[in-house]
Every structure is written in C-alpha cells, then in structure tokens.
PDB file of C-alpha atoms in Angstrom:
ATOM      1  CA  MET H  19     -25.580  12.535  25.188  1.00 43.00           C
ATOM      2  CA  SER H  20     -28.219  10.558  23.156  1.00 50.00           C
ATOM      3  CA  CYS H  21     -31.972  10.779  22.929  1.00 54.00           C
ATOM      4  CA  SER H  22     -34.770   8.673  21.541  1.00 68.00           C
ATOM      5  CA  LEU H  23     -36.509   9.399  18.270  1.00 63.00           C
ATOM      6  CA  LYS H  24     -39.589  10.606  20.115  1.00 68.00           C
ATOM      7  CA  GLU H  25     -37.550  12.969  22.286  1.00 62.00           C
ATOM      8  CA  TYR H  26     -35.768  14.310  19.175  1.00 51.00           C
ATOM      9  CA  PHE H  27     -39.117  14.950  17.477  1.00 56.00           C
ATOM     10  CA  GLU H  28     -40.383  16.914  20.496  1.00 62.00           C
ATOM     11  CA  LEU H  29     -37.134  18.895  20.625  1.00 53.00           C
ATOM     12  CA  TYR H  30     -37.361  19.591  16.909  1.00 51.00           C
ATOM     13  CA  LYS H  31     -40.913  20.964  17.233  1.00 55.00           C
ATOM     14  CA  LYS H  32     -39.825  23.295  20.049  1.00 54.00           C
ATOM     15  CA  ARG H  33     -36.607  24.508  18.409  1.00 50.00           C
ATOM     16  CA  GLN H  34     -37.360  24.080  14.699  1.00 53.00           C
ATOM     17  CA  LYS H  35     -36.441  27.609  13.649  1.00 52.00           C
ATOM     18  CA  GLU H  36     -33.188  27.556  15.577  1.00 52.00           C
ATOM     19  CA  LEU H  37     -32.113  24.179  14.128  1.00 48.00           C
ATOM     20  CA  LEU H  38     -32.881  25.118  10.537  1.00 51.00           C
ATOM     21  CA  ARG H  39     -31.017  28.403  10.818  1.00 49.00           C
ATOM     22  CA  TYR H  40     -27.986  26.677  12.389  1.00 41.00           C
ATOM     23  CA  PHE H  41     -24.829  26.605  10.292  1.00 40.00           C
ATOM     24  CA  PRO H  42     -22.140  24.311  11.759  1.00 40.00           C
ATOM     25  CA  LYS H  43     -18.486  25.371  11.685  1.00 38.00           C
ATOM     26  CA  TYR H  44     -15.741  23.154  10.251  1.00 35.00           C
ATOM     27  CA  THR H  45     -18.119  21.240   8.021  1.00 38.00           C
ATOM     28  CA  GLY H  46     -15.408  20.377   5.540  1.00 40.00           C
ATOM     29  CA  THR H  47     -17.316  21.995   2.696  1.00 40.00           C
ATOM     30  CA  ASP H  48     -17.396  25.433   1.027  1.00 43.00           C
ATOM     31  CA  TYR H  49     -21.234  25.440   0.930  1.00 40.00           C
ATOM     32  CA  GLY H  50     -22.119  28.505   3.000  1.00 38.00           C
ATOM     33  CA  TYR H  51     -25.882  28.301   3.363  1.00 44.00           C
ATOM     34  CA  THR H  52     -28.194  27.021   6.104  1.00 56.00           C
ATOM     35  CA  VAL H  53     -31.392  25.168   5.158  1.00 61.00           C
ATOM     36  CA  TYR H  54     -33.491  28.333   5.612  1.00 66.00           C
ATOM     37  CA  MET H  55     -30.905  30.505   3.866  1.00 70.00           C
ATOM     38  CA  ALA H  56     -31.098  28.339   0.698  1.00 70.00           C
ATOM     39  CA  TRP H  57     -34.848  29.037   0.425  1.00 75.00           C
ATOM     40  CA  ARG H  58     -34.307  32.665   1.367  1.00 78.00           C
ATOM     41  CA  VAL H  59     -31.949  33.006  -1.628  1.00 77.00           C
ATOM     42  CA  SER H  60     -34.693  31.607  -3.909  1.00 79.00           C
ATOM     43  CA  LEU H  61     -37.255  33.980  -2.489  1.00 81.00           C
ATOM     44  CA  ASP H  62     -34.871  36.989  -2.819  1.00 82.00           C
ATOM     45  CA  LYS H  63     -34.336  36.058  -6.444  1.00 83.00           C
ATOM     46  CA  ILE H  64     -38.127  36.142  -7.075  1.00 84.00           C
ATOM     47  CA  GLU H  65     -38.442  39.484  -5.246  1.00 83.00           C
ATOM     48  CA  SER H  66     -35.611  40.981  -7.303  1.00 84.00           C
ATOM     49  CA  MET H  67     -37.633  40.445 -10.471  1.00 85.00           C
ATOM     50  CA  GLN H  68     -40.034  43.253  -9.457  1.00 82.00           C
ATOM     51  CA  ASP H  69     -42.784  42.441 -11.951  1.00 85.00           C
ATOM     52  CA  ALA H  70     -46.408  41.448 -11.783  1.00 82.00           C
ATOM     53  CA  ALA H  71     -45.699  37.725 -12.117  1.00 82.00           C
ATOM     54  CA  SER H  72     -43.174  37.714  -9.247  1.00 85.00           C
ATOM     55  CA  ASN H  73     -45.494  39.798  -7.009  1.00 86.00           C
ATOM     56  CA  HIS H  74     -48.394  37.471  -7.747  1.00 86.00           C
ATOM     57  CA  ALA H  75     -46.196  34.443  -7.021  1.00 87.00           C
ATOM     58  CA  LEU H  76     -45.150  35.832  -3.638  1.00 87.00           C
ATOM     59  CA  GLU H  77     -48.730  36.655  -2.659  1.00 87.00           C
ATOM     60  CA  LEU H  78     -49.844  33.178  -3.755  1.00 87.00           C
ATOM     61  CA  LEU H  79     -47.040  31.627  -1.696  1.00 89.00           C
ATOM     62  CA  ASN H  80     -48.118  33.596   1.390  1.00 88.00           C
ATOM     63  CA  ILE H  81     -51.670  32.257   1.020  1.00 87.00           C
ATOM     64  CA  LEU H  82     -50.854  28.652   0.140  1.00 88.00           C
ATOM     65  CA  CYS H  83     -48.577  28.138   3.124  1.00 89.00           C
ATOM     66  CA  PHE H  84     -51.604  28.372   5.442  1.00 89.00           C
ATOM     67  CA  TYR H  85     -53.207  25.296   3.897  1.00 88.00           C
ATOM     68  CA  HIS H  86     -52.034  21.724   4.232  1.00 89.00           C
ATOM     69  CA  HIS H  87     -48.659  21.077   2.632  1.00 86.00           C
ATOM     70  CA  ASP H  88     -49.921  18.257   0.416  1.00 89.00           C
ATOM     71  CA  GLN H  89     -52.211  18.374  -2.644  1.00 89.00           C
ATOM     72  CA  VAL H  90     -53.840  21.814  -2.535  1.00 87.00           C
ATOM     73  CA  PRO H  91     -56.245  21.822  -5.542  1.00 89.00           C
ATOM     74  CA  VAL H  92     -55.642  24.545  -8.112  1.00 85.00           C
ATOM     75  CA  LYS H  93     -59.353  24.434  -8.926  1.00 85.00           C
ATOM     76  CA  MET H  94     -59.971  26.023  -5.526  1.00 84.00           C
ATOM     77  CA  LEU H  95     -58.280  29.246  -6.801  1.00 83.00           C
ATOM     78  CA  TYR H  96     -60.439  29.222  -9.911  1.00 82.00           C
ATOM     79  CA  ASN H  97     -63.638  28.577  -8.003  1.00 81.00           C
ATOM     80  CA  ALA H  98     -62.895  31.483  -5.684  1.00 80.00           C
ATOM     81  CA  TRP H  99     -62.565  33.879  -8.660  1.00 78.00           C
ATOM     82  CA  HIS H 100     -65.867  32.681 -10.208  1.00 76.00           C
ATOM     83  CA  ASN H 101     -67.719  32.994  -6.899  1.00 74.00           C
ATOM     84  CA  SER H 102     -66.238  36.485  -6.251  1.00 73.00           C
ATOM     85  CA  LYS H 103     -66.630  38.048  -9.721  1.00 69.00           C
ATOM     86  CA  GLU H 104     -69.834  39.842  -8.608  1.00 61.00           C
ATOM     87  CA  ASP H 105     -67.878  41.518  -5.804  1.00 60.00           C
ATOM     88  CA  PRO H 106     -64.671  43.168  -7.140  1.00 56.00           C
ATOM     89  CA  LEU H 107     -63.631  44.352  -3.645  1.00 54.00           C
ATOM     90  CA  ALA H 108     -63.759  40.818  -2.356  1.00 54.00           C
ATOM     91  CA  LEU H 109     -61.744  39.693  -5.397  1.00 51.00           C
ATOM     92  CA  ASP H 110     -59.040  42.285  -4.662  1.00 49.00           C
ATOM     93  CA  SER H 111     -58.784  41.292  -1.021  1.00 48.00           C
ATOM     94  CA  LEU H 112     -58.515  37.606  -1.842  1.00 53.00           C
ATOM     95  CA  PHE H 113     -55.784  37.557  -4.463  1.00 57.00           C
ATOM     96  CA  TRP H 114     -53.754  40.424  -5.807  1.00 61.00           C
ATOM     97  CA  PRO H 115     -54.237  44.192  -5.843  1.00 54.00           C
ATOM     98  CA  GLU H 116     -54.877  44.192  -9.591  1.00 60.00           C
ATOM     99  CA  ALA H 117     -58.338  43.364 -10.965  1.00 58.00           C
ATOM    100  CA  PHE H 118     -58.603  41.025 -13.933  1.00 64.00           C
ATOM    101  CA  SER H 119     -60.923  41.694 -16.761  1.00 69.00           C
ATOM    102  CA  ASP H 120     -61.819  38.058 -17.347  1.00 76.00           C
ATOM    103  CA  PHE H 121     -61.162  34.600 -16.012  1.00 79.00           C
ATOM    104  CA  LEU H 122     -58.689  33.712 -18.774  1.00 84.00           C
ATOM    105  CA  GLU H 123     -56.418  36.571 -17.698  1.00 82.00           C
ATOM    106  CA  TYR H 124     -56.715  35.475 -14.099  1.00 81.00           C
ATOM    107  CA  GLN H 125     -56.039  31.861 -15.039  1.00 82.00           C
ATOM    108  CA  GLN H 126     -52.913  32.800 -16.935  1.00 85.00           C
ATOM    109  CA  SER H 127     -51.656  34.783 -13.954  1.00 83.00           C
ATOM    110  CA  VAL H 128     -52.220  31.815 -11.612  1.00 85.00           C
ATOM    111  CA  ARG H 129     -50.386  29.490 -13.995  1.00 87.00           C
ATOM    112  CA  ALA H 130     -47.477  31.910 -14.296  1.00 87.00           C
ATOM    113  CA  SER H 131     -47.212  32.253 -10.510  1.00 87.00           C
ATOM    114  CA  VAL H 132     -47.296  28.494 -10.034  1.00 88.00           C
ATOM    115  CA  THR H 133     -44.666  27.951 -12.743  1.00 88.00           C
ATOM    116  CA  LEU H 134     -42.365  30.581 -11.166  1.00 88.00           C
ATOM    117  CA  LEU H 135     -42.619  29.075  -7.657  1.00 88.00           C
ATOM    118  CA  ALA H 136     -42.107  25.544  -9.045  1.00 87.00           C
ATOM    119  CA  SER H 137     -39.019  26.652 -10.994  1.00 87.00           C
ATOM    120  CA  PHE H 138     -37.383  27.632  -7.680  1.00 84.00           C
ATOM    121  CA  SER H 139     -38.524  24.337  -6.064  1.00 83.00           C
ATOM    122  CA  LEU H 140     -40.638  26.162  -3.498  1.00 86.00           C
ATOM    123  CA  ILE H 141     -43.695  24.142  -4.571  1.00 87.00           C
ATOM    124  CA  THR H 142     -44.331  21.109  -6.782  1.00 86.00           C
ATOM    125  CA  ARG H 143     -47.095  20.540  -9.256  1.00 85.00           C
ATOM    126  CA  ASP H 144     -48.762  17.153  -8.882  1.00 81.00           C
ATOM    127  CA  SER H 145     -50.245  15.079 -11.729  1.00 76.00           C
ATOM    128  CA  ASP H 146     -53.764  15.585 -10.361  1.00 63.00           C
ATOM    129  CA  ALA H 147     -53.685  19.400 -10.842  1.00 82.00           C
ATOM    130  CA  SER H 148     -52.771  20.078  -7.240  1.00 87.00           C
ATOM    131  CA  LEU H 149     -49.912  21.868  -5.524  1.00 90.00           C
ATOM    132  CA  SER H 150     -47.693  20.493  -2.739  1.00 89.00           C
ATOM    133  CA  PHE H 151     -44.912  21.789  -0.437  1.00 87.00           C
ATOM    134  CA  HIS H 152     -42.015  20.065   1.143  1.00 87.00           C
ATOM    135  CA  PRO H 153     -43.029  20.089   4.872  1.00 86.00           C
ATOM    136  CA  LEU H 154     -39.916  22.161   5.805  1.00 84.00           C
ATOM    137  CA  VAL H 155     -40.618  24.720   3.038  1.00 85.00           C
ATOM    138  CA  HIS H 156     -44.206  24.882   4.185  1.00 87.00           C
ATOM    139  CA  ASP H 157     -43.149  25.697   7.759  1.00 85.00           C
ATOM    140  CA  TRP H 158     -40.479  28.129   6.612  1.00 84.00           C
ATOM    141  CA  CYS H 159     -42.935  30.154   4.506  1.00 87.00           C
ATOM    142  CA  ARG H 160     -44.908  30.910   7.668  1.00 87.00           C
ATOM    143  CA  ASP H 161     -41.904  31.301   9.970  1.00 83.00           C
ATOM    144  CA  ARG H 162     -40.361  34.035   7.759  1.00 84.00           C
ATOM    145  CA  MET H 163     -43.429  36.274   8.157  1.00 87.00           C
ATOM    146  CA  SER H 164     -44.148  38.632  11.008  1.00 87.00           C
ATOM    147  CA  GLU H 165     -47.114  38.056  13.263  1.00 88.00           C
ATOM    148  CA  VAL H 166     -49.118  40.792  11.483  1.00 90.00           C
ATOM    149  CA  ASP H 167     -48.352  39.324   8.053  1.00 88.00           C
ATOM    150  CA  GLN H 168     -49.238  35.871   9.320  1.00 88.00           C
ATOM    151  CA  GLN H 169     -52.623  37.024  10.573  1.00 89.00           C
ATOM    152  CA  SER H 170     -53.342  38.868   7.358  1.00 87.00           C
ATOM    153  CA  SER H 171     -52.337  35.940   5.153  1.00 86.00           C
ATOM    154  CA  ARG H 172     -54.277  33.511   7.317  1.00 88.00           C
ATOM    155  CA  ARG H 173     -57.445  35.614   7.007  1.00 88.00           C
ATOM    156  CA  ARG H 174     -57.003  35.824   3.218  1.00 86.00           C
ATOM    157  CA  ALA H 175     -56.405  32.081   3.020  1.00 86.00           C
ATOM    158  CA  VAL H 176     -59.608  31.365   5.036  1.00 86.00           C
ATOM    159  CA  SER H 177     -61.564  33.898   2.955  1.00 83.00           C
ATOM    160  CA  LEU H 178     -60.311  32.365  -0.306  1.00 82.00           C
ATOM    161  CA  LEU H 179     -61.212  28.897   0.928  1.00 83.00           C
ATOM    162  CA  ALA H 180     -64.687  30.063   1.908  1.00 80.00           C
ATOM    163  CA  ARG H 181     -65.268  31.820  -1.444  1.00 80.00           C
ATOM    164  CA  SER H 182     -64.047  28.781  -3.374  1.00 79.00           C
ATOM    165  CA  VAL H 183     -67.148  26.970  -2.295  1.00 76.00           C
ATOM    166  CA  ASP H 184     -70.178  27.324  -4.603  1.00 70.00           C
ATOM    167  CA  TRP H 185     -72.898  27.404  -1.976  1.00 69.00           C
ATOM    168  CA  GLU H 186     -75.707  27.227  -4.533  1.00 70.00           C
ATOM    169  CA  GLU H 187     -73.963  24.246  -6.068  1.00 68.00           C
ATOM    170  CA  GLN H 188     -73.499  22.827  -2.567  1.00 68.00           C
ATOM    171  CA  GLU H 189     -77.201  23.337  -1.827  1.00 74.00           C
ATOM    172  CA  ARG H 190     -78.109  21.718  -5.120  1.00 78.00           C
ATOM    173  CA  ARG H 191     -75.789  18.829  -4.346  1.00 77.00           C
ATOM    174  CA  ALA H 192     -77.261  18.632  -0.840  1.00 76.00           C
ATOM    175  CA  ARG H 193     -80.761  18.504  -2.293  1.00 81.00           C
ATOM    176  CA  GLU H 194     -79.677  15.867  -4.794  1.00 83.00           C
ATOM    177  CA  GLU H 195     -77.973  13.994  -1.990  1.00 83.00           C
ATOM    178  CA  GLN H 196     -81.133  14.173   0.136  1.00 85.00           C
ATOM    179  CA  GLU H 197     -83.253  13.014  -2.798  1.00 84.00           C
ATOM    180  CA  SER H 198     -80.752  10.280  -3.489  1.00 86.00           C
ATOM    181  CA  LEU H 199     -80.807   9.303   0.166  1.00 86.00           C
ATOM    182  CA  ALA H 200     -84.616   9.372   0.094  1.00 85.00           C
ATOM    183  CA  ARG H 201     -84.638   7.175  -3.008  1.00 88.00           C
ATOM    184  CA  GLU H 202     -82.129   4.859  -1.445  1.00 88.00           C
ATOM    185  CA  GLU H 203     -84.220   4.763   1.726  1.00 88.00           C
ATOM    186  CA  GLN H 204     -87.326   3.983  -0.326  1.00 88.00           C
ATOM    187  CA  GLU H 205     -85.407   1.330  -2.226  1.00 89.00           C
ATOM    188  CA  ARG H 206     -84.115  -0.059   1.068  1.00 88.00           C
ATOM    189  CA  PHE H 207     -87.691  -0.053   2.436  1.00 88.00           C
ATOM    190  CA  THR H 208     -88.940  -1.787  -0.718  1.00 88.00           C
ATOM    191  CA  GLU H 209     -86.050  -4.178  -0.522  1.00 89.00           C
ATOM    192  CA  ARG H 210     -86.722  -4.832   3.151  1.00 89.00           C
ATOM    193  CA  ALA H 211     -90.413  -5.433   2.372  1.00 89.00           C
ATOM    194  CA  ARG H 212     -89.466  -7.748  -0.455  1.00 89.00           C
ATOM    195  CA  LEU H 213     -87.008  -9.552   1.775  1.00 90.00           C
ATOM    196  CA  ALA H 214     -89.616  -9.737   4.535  1.00 90.00           C
ATOM    197  CA  GLU H 215     -92.130 -11.269   2.131  1.00 90.00           C
ATOM    198  CA  GLN H 216     -89.470 -13.573   0.781  1.00 90.00           C
ATOM    199  CA  GLU H 217     -88.477 -14.484   4.342  1.00 90.00           C
ATOM    200  CA  LYS H 218     -92.127 -15.144   5.166  1.00 90.00           C
ATOM    201  CA  GLN H 219     -92.485 -17.401   2.140  1.00 91.00           C
ATOM    202  CA  GLU H 220     -89.231 -19.091   3.043  1.00 91.00           C
ATOM    203  CA  ARG H 221     -90.461 -19.631   6.594  1.00 91.00           C
ATOM    204  CA  GLU H 222     -93.733 -21.078   5.296  1.00 91.00           C
ATOM    205  CA  ARG H 223     -91.817 -23.336   2.935  1.00 91.00           C
ATOM    206  CA  GLN H 224     -89.535 -24.352   5.781  1.00 92.00           C
ATOM    207  CA  ASP H 225     -92.573 -24.986   8.002  1.00 91.00           C
ATOM    208  CA  GLN H 226     -94.108 -27.219   5.343  1.00 92.00           C
ATOM    209  CA  GLN H 227     -90.824 -29.007   4.907  1.00 91.00           C
ATOM    210  CA  ARG H 228     -90.490 -29.319   8.655  1.00 91.00           C
ATOM    211  CA  GLN H 229     -94.043 -30.746   8.999  1.00 92.00           C
ATOM    212  CA  GLU H 230     -93.397 -33.149   6.156  1.00 92.00           C
ATOM    213  CA  TRP H 231     -90.135 -34.141   7.704  1.00 92.00           C
ATOM    214  CA  GLU H 232     -91.789 -34.645  11.097  1.00 93.00           C
ATOM    215  CA  ARG H 233     -94.472 -36.859   9.477  1.00 92.00           C
ATOM    216  CA  LEU H 234     -91.853 -38.916   7.715  1.00 92.00           C
ATOM    217  CA  GLU H 235     -89.822 -39.027  10.888  1.00 93.00           C
ATOM    218  CA  ARG H 236     -92.822 -40.254  12.911  1.00 93.00           C
ATOM    219  CA  GLU H 237     -93.448 -43.010  10.337  1.00 93.00           C
ATOM    220  CA  ARG H 238     -89.806 -43.919  10.417  1.00 93.00           C
ATOM    221  CA  LEU H 239     -89.789 -44.007  14.192  1.00 93.00           C
ATOM    222  CA  ALA H 240     -92.926 -46.182  14.245  1.00 92.00           C
ATOM    223  CA  LYS H 241     -91.356 -48.639  11.868  1.00 93.00           C
ATOM    224  CA  GLU H 242     -88.142 -48.492  13.806  1.00 94.00           C
ATOM    225  CA  GLN H 243     -90.057 -49.151  17.020  1.00 93.00           C
ATOM    226  CA  GLU H 244     -91.773 -52.178  15.455  1.00 93.00           C
ATOM    227  CA  ARG H 245     -88.425 -53.440  14.270  1.00 94.00           C
ATOM    228  CA  LEU H 246     -87.001 -52.925  17.748  1.00 94.00           C
ATOM    229  CA  VAL H 247     -89.917 -54.834  19.355  1.00 93.00           C
ATOM    230  CA  LYS H 248     -89.356 -57.767  16.972  1.00 94.00           C
ATOM    231  CA  GLU H 249     -85.671 -57.540  17.590  1.00 94.00           C
ATOM    232  CA  GLN H 250     -86.295 -57.537  21.323  1.00 93.00           C
ATOM    233  CA  GLU H 251     -88.532 -60.631  21.022  1.00 94.00           C
ATOM    234  CA  ARG H 252     -85.820 -62.335  18.976  1.00 94.00           C
ATOM    235  CA  LEU H 253     -83.261 -61.389  21.573  1.00 94.00           C
ATOM    236  CA  VAL H 254     -85.437 -62.789  24.369  1.00 94.00           C
ATOM    237  CA  LYS H 255     -85.769 -66.097  22.545  1.00 94.00           C
ATOM    238  CA  GLU H 256     -82.070 -66.033  21.824  1.00 95.00           C
ATOM    239  CA  GLN H 257     -81.447 -65.371  25.482  1.00 94.00           C
ATOM    240  CA  GLU H 258     -83.680 -68.292  26.499  1.00 94.00           C
ATOM    241  CA  ARG H 259     -81.810 -70.489  24.018  1.00 94.00           C
ATOM    242  CA  LEU H 260     -78.491 -69.297  25.452  1.00 94.00           C
ATOM    243  CA  VAL H 261     -79.729 -70.000  29.021  1.00 93.00           C
ATOM    244  CA  LYS H 262     -80.609 -73.527  28.015  1.00 94.00           C
ATOM    245  CA  GLU H 263     -77.355 -73.924  26.217  1.00 94.00           C
ATOM    246  CA  GLN H 264     -75.580 -72.626  29.298  1.00 94.00           C
ATOM    247  CA  GLU H 265     -77.423 -75.154  31.492  1.00 94.00           C
ATOM    248  CA  ARG H 266     -76.419 -77.901  29.023  1.00 94.00           C
ATOM    249  CA  LEU H 267     -72.831 -76.668  29.136  1.00 94.00           C
ATOM    250  CA  VAL H 268     -72.924 -76.627  32.910  1.00 93.00           C
ATOM    251  CA  LYS H 269     -74.119 -80.217  33.025  1.00 94.00           C
ATOM    252  CA  GLU H 270     -71.552 -81.162  30.411  1.00 94.00           C
ATOM    253  CA  GLN H 271     -68.927 -79.437  32.474  1.00 94.00           C
ATOM    254  CA  GLU H 272     -70.027 -81.367  35.587  1.00 94.00           C
ATOM    255  CA  ARG H 273     -69.861 -84.607  33.565  1.00 93.00           C
ATOM    256  CA  LEU H 274     -66.439 -83.680  32.348  1.00 94.00           C
ATOM    257  CA  VAL H 275     -65.308 -82.872  35.905  1.00 93.00           C
ATOM    258  CA  LYS H 276     -66.514 -86.322  37.045  1.00 93.00           C
ATOM    259  CA  GLU H 277     -64.899 -87.920  34.067  1.00 93.00           C
ATOM    260  CA  GLN H 278     -61.728 -86.016  34.890  1.00 93.00           C
ATOM    261  CA  GLU H 279     -61.878 -87.216  38.476  1.00 93.00           C
ATOM    262  CA  ARG H 280     -62.364 -90.814  37.249  1.00 93.00           C
ATOM    263  CA  LEU H 281     -59.459 -90.410  34.900  1.00 93.00           C
ATOM    264  CA  VAL H 282     -57.342 -89.013  37.723  1.00 93.00           C
ATOM    265  CA  LYS H 283     -58.192 -92.027  39.883  1.00 93.00           C
ATOM    266  CA  GLU H 284     -57.556 -94.348  36.984  1.00 93.00           C
ATOM    267  CA  GLN H 285     -54.232 -92.581  36.422  1.00 93.00           C
ATOM    268  CA  GLU H 286     -53.338 -93.046  40.070  1.00 93.00           C
ATOM    269  CA  ARG H 287     -54.269 -96.685  39.838  1.00 92.00           C
ATOM    270  CA  LEU H 288     -52.126 -97.077  36.751  1.00 92.00           C
ATOM    271  CA  VAL H 289     -49.305 -95.300  38.468  1.00 91.00           C
ATOM    272  CA  LYS H 290     -49.484 -97.723  41.381  1.00 93.00           C
ATOM    273  CA  GLU H 291     -49.770-100.673  38.966  1.00 92.00           C
ATOM    274  CA  GLN H 292     -46.775 -99.315  37.112  1.00 92.00           C
ATOM    275  CA  GLU H 293     -44.883 -99.064  40.394  1.00 92.00           C
ATOM    276  CA  ARG H 294     -45.895-102.661  41.249  1.00 91.00           C
ATOM    277  CA  LEU H 295     -44.747-103.827  37.831  1.00 91.00           C
ATOM    278  CA  VAL H 296     -41.494-101.977  38.226  1.00 91.00           C
ATOM    279  CA  LYS H 297     -40.917-103.743  41.570  1.00 92.00           C
ATOM    280  CA  GLU H 298     -41.953-107.038  40.005  1.00 91.00           C
ATOM    281  CA  GLN H 299     -39.585-106.413  37.170  1.00 91.00           C
ATOM    282  CA  GLU H 300     -36.811-105.654  39.614  1.00 92.00           C
ATOM    283  CA  ARG H 301     -37.602-108.894  41.461  1.00 91.00           C
ATOM    284  CA  LEU H 302     -37.591-110.806  38.190  1.00 90.00           C
ATOM    285  CA  VAL H 303     -34.312-109.235  37.251  1.00 91.00           C
ATOM    286  CA  LYS H 304     -32.834-110.316  40.587  1.00 92.00           C
ATOM    287  CA  GLU H 305     -34.333-113.789  40.146  1.00 91.00           C
ATOM    288  CA  GLN H 306     -32.910-113.934  36.670  1.00 90.00           C
ATOM    289  CA  GLU H 307     -29.515-112.944  38.009  1.00 91.00           C
ATOM    290  CA  ARG H 308     -29.840-115.663  40.664  1.00 91.00           C
ATOM    291  CA  LEU H 309     -30.787-118.201  38.007  1.00 90.00           C
ATOM    292  CA  VAL H 310     -27.906-117.160  35.866  1.00 90.00           C
ATOM    293  CA  LYS H 311     -25.551-117.657  38.766  1.00 92.00           C
ATOM    294  CA  GLU H 312     -27.224-121.024  39.547  1.00 91.00           C
ATOM    295  CA  GLN H 313     -26.852-122.004  35.908  1.00 90.00           C
ATOM    296  CA  GLU H 314     -23.174-121.056  35.999  1.00 90.00           C
ATOM    297  CA  ARG H 315     -22.801-123.129  39.156  1.00 91.00           C
ATOM    298  CA  LEU H 316     -24.552-126.090  37.491  1.00 90.00           C
ATOM    299  CA  VAL H 317     -22.373-125.750  34.427  1.00 89.00           C
ATOM    300  CA  LYS H 318     -19.295-125.836  36.604  1.00 91.00           C
ATOM    301  CA  GLU H 319     -20.721-128.776  38.504  1.00 90.00           C
ATOM    302  CA  GLN H 320     -21.452-130.531  35.255  1.00 90.00           C
ATOM    303  CA  GLU H 321     -17.921-129.879  34.077  1.00 89.00           C
ATOM    304  CA  ARG H 322     -16.624-131.249  37.344  1.00 90.00           C
ATOM    305  CA  LEU H 323     -18.766-134.348  36.968  1.00 88.00           C
ATOM    306  CA  VAL H 324     -17.618-134.820  33.388  1.00 88.00           C
ATOM    307  CA  LYS H 325     -14.050-134.562  34.518  1.00 90.00           C
ATOM    308  CA  GLU H 326     -14.758-136.951  37.380  1.00 88.00           C
ATOM    309  CA  GLN H 327     -16.398-139.346  34.967  1.00 87.00           C
ATOM    310  CA  GLU H 328     -13.470-139.186  32.588  1.00 86.00           C
ATOM    311  CA  ARG H 329     -11.097-139.718  35.476  1.00 87.00           C
ATOM    312  CA  ARG H 330     -13.051-142.810  36.562  1.00 84.00           C
ATOM    313  CA  ALA H 331     -13.201-144.060  32.989  1.00 84.00           C
ATOM    314  CA  MET H 332      -9.464-143.682  32.683  1.00 86.00           C
ATOM    315  CA  GLU H 333      -8.966-145.469  36.002  1.00 82.00           C
ATOM    316  CA  GLY H 334     -11.224-148.327  34.769  1.00 80.00           C
ATOM    317  CA  GLU H 335      -9.315-148.663  31.600  1.00 80.00           C
ATOM    318  CA  SER H 336      -6.108-148.608  33.496  1.00 80.00           C
ATOM    319  CA  LYS H 337      -7.305-151.437  35.780  1.00 78.00           C
ATOM    320  CA  GLN H 338      -8.397-153.512  32.783  1.00 79.00           C
ATOM    321  CA  ILE H 339      -5.085-153.079  31.198  1.00 79.00           C
ATOM    322  CA  LYS H 340      -3.302-154.192  34.352  1.00 75.00           C
ATOM    323  CA  ALA H 341      -5.556-157.146  34.685  1.00 67.00           C
TER     324      ALA H 341
END
C-alpha cells in the first residue's frame, strides 16, 4: 500500500515517537539501535559522568529544547544572568541550582555545557555564536521527558527568555526609535514641503512653457492657415485650368472621333476600291489569257499561211520548170 508525501507527513506527525523507536527485524546489519536509542546512549553517557559540567549540560538541554531548533543565540543566556544578578532566587530558578560568584564563572560553565553537548552531537555551534538542533533531536529531547518535567522546563525556558530582555535597554531603544521616527517624520515633512515647493515651481515653469508653446502654436497655426488659404486659391485656379483643359480635351476627343469616323469611311471606300481593282485585275488577267490564246492562234495561222505560201511558191516554180 502506498501513500503520498503529504499523507506520510501527516502520519509521521501523529506517530513520530512510535516510528523513531521502531527497530526492524532482519535488517541485515549488526547495528542494534533505533534512532531514539542512539541519542539515549549519548545522554546516558553524559549522565554517567555525575559532575557539575554534565548536570549543567543536561539542564541546559532541557531548557533549549523548548526554543526553536535553529540558531538559538548564546547571548540570550548571558543577558538573562546579567538581568537576574540582583535577584539570586530568580537566577537559581532559571539555570542551575548552584549560584555563581561572577559572570566569568557562569560564562565558563555555559561554554563547558555547550562543548559537552556538541561533543555528543546533541547540538551544533553555529558560526554566528548561536546553537542549533537537528529537528529530530529537538523533538526527542522533549519526548523523553514526562509531562511534569516538560511543564517545568517550559516555564524555565519562558522565564529565561523573559529575563534575557533588558527592559531598560528596550525602553531606551524604544525612545531612540521614537525619536528617530520623529526625526524621520520631520525630515519627511520637510522633504514633502520641499518637494511641494519644487513641484509648485515646476508647475509654474511648465505653465510658462505651456503658455509660450500655445503662443508659438497660435502663430504657427495662423501662418499655416494663411498658407492653406493661398494653397486653396492656387488649387482653385489649378482646378479652373484643369476644367478648361478638360473641355479642350473633350473637344479634341470629339474632333478625333469625327476624324476616326472619316478615316473609317475612307477605309471602307478604299476597301471597296481595292475590291474593284481586284475584280478589274482578274478581268485583265482573263483578257490577257484570251489575248495570249488569240496570239497563239494567230501564230499558228501565220505559220499555216507561211506554209501555204511556200507551197504555192513551190507549185509556181514547178509550173515554170514544166513550161
């Protein structure tokens, strides 16, 4: 059976303790610890030391786990001591049962506790002088405590956080912040007044520029209007010229139409004349053919007459010879 990432996250939140204490069988490894058990071993090791440093480290762990798991400032612990030094009872209830003679001793104890917890990887020291937990370690530190211990540690964590605040310093900072805000407001008011005056001057300058522009624009429009009037007059004259030219072209077109009609008639006449000439040519060709035939006939007749004349001449000679 599968589930979505969102469903798994909801299941994990509901059954976190059970899942982290679960140790699967047949894992194929000889590592015999659950996730929680590994941290429990580290904590047991610290408890077994049974000295002031280990006790302080455990108390510090019980308080830190009720803050956010990421970047808890160490300075908060120091500020709480400074703000509680006038009330030793409050100091004892916030940190450890022992009272410290001075801040240096307290600071050394805090550093030793942090170093011990970090050496067992229960917390990490960040570069910005803050402390962080792995999210699972953070949850486990609270889960391992009983309800009574959780309530006690939570109250001490809240009390420590409250006493880490320097209220006089906060009031001084608040006053400085208010004064700074007042100065900023005054500066903003002065700046707004300056900007308003500057905007007024800018508007006046723009009004002057606009008036000057309007005057120049009116002059330009007047000149443009005069130019347009002259251009209109020129166009009217040009239109009249074009009308006359159009009338001339119409007349010329009429003349050309008449000329074309005359040419068409002349062409028709020429066509008829050409047809007549063709017929006359055909007649002449036939007449020529007839004359050729007549000439051939006359040639033949002439040849016949020549032959007849020769025959008669021969007959005359023959008669003379006989005579």
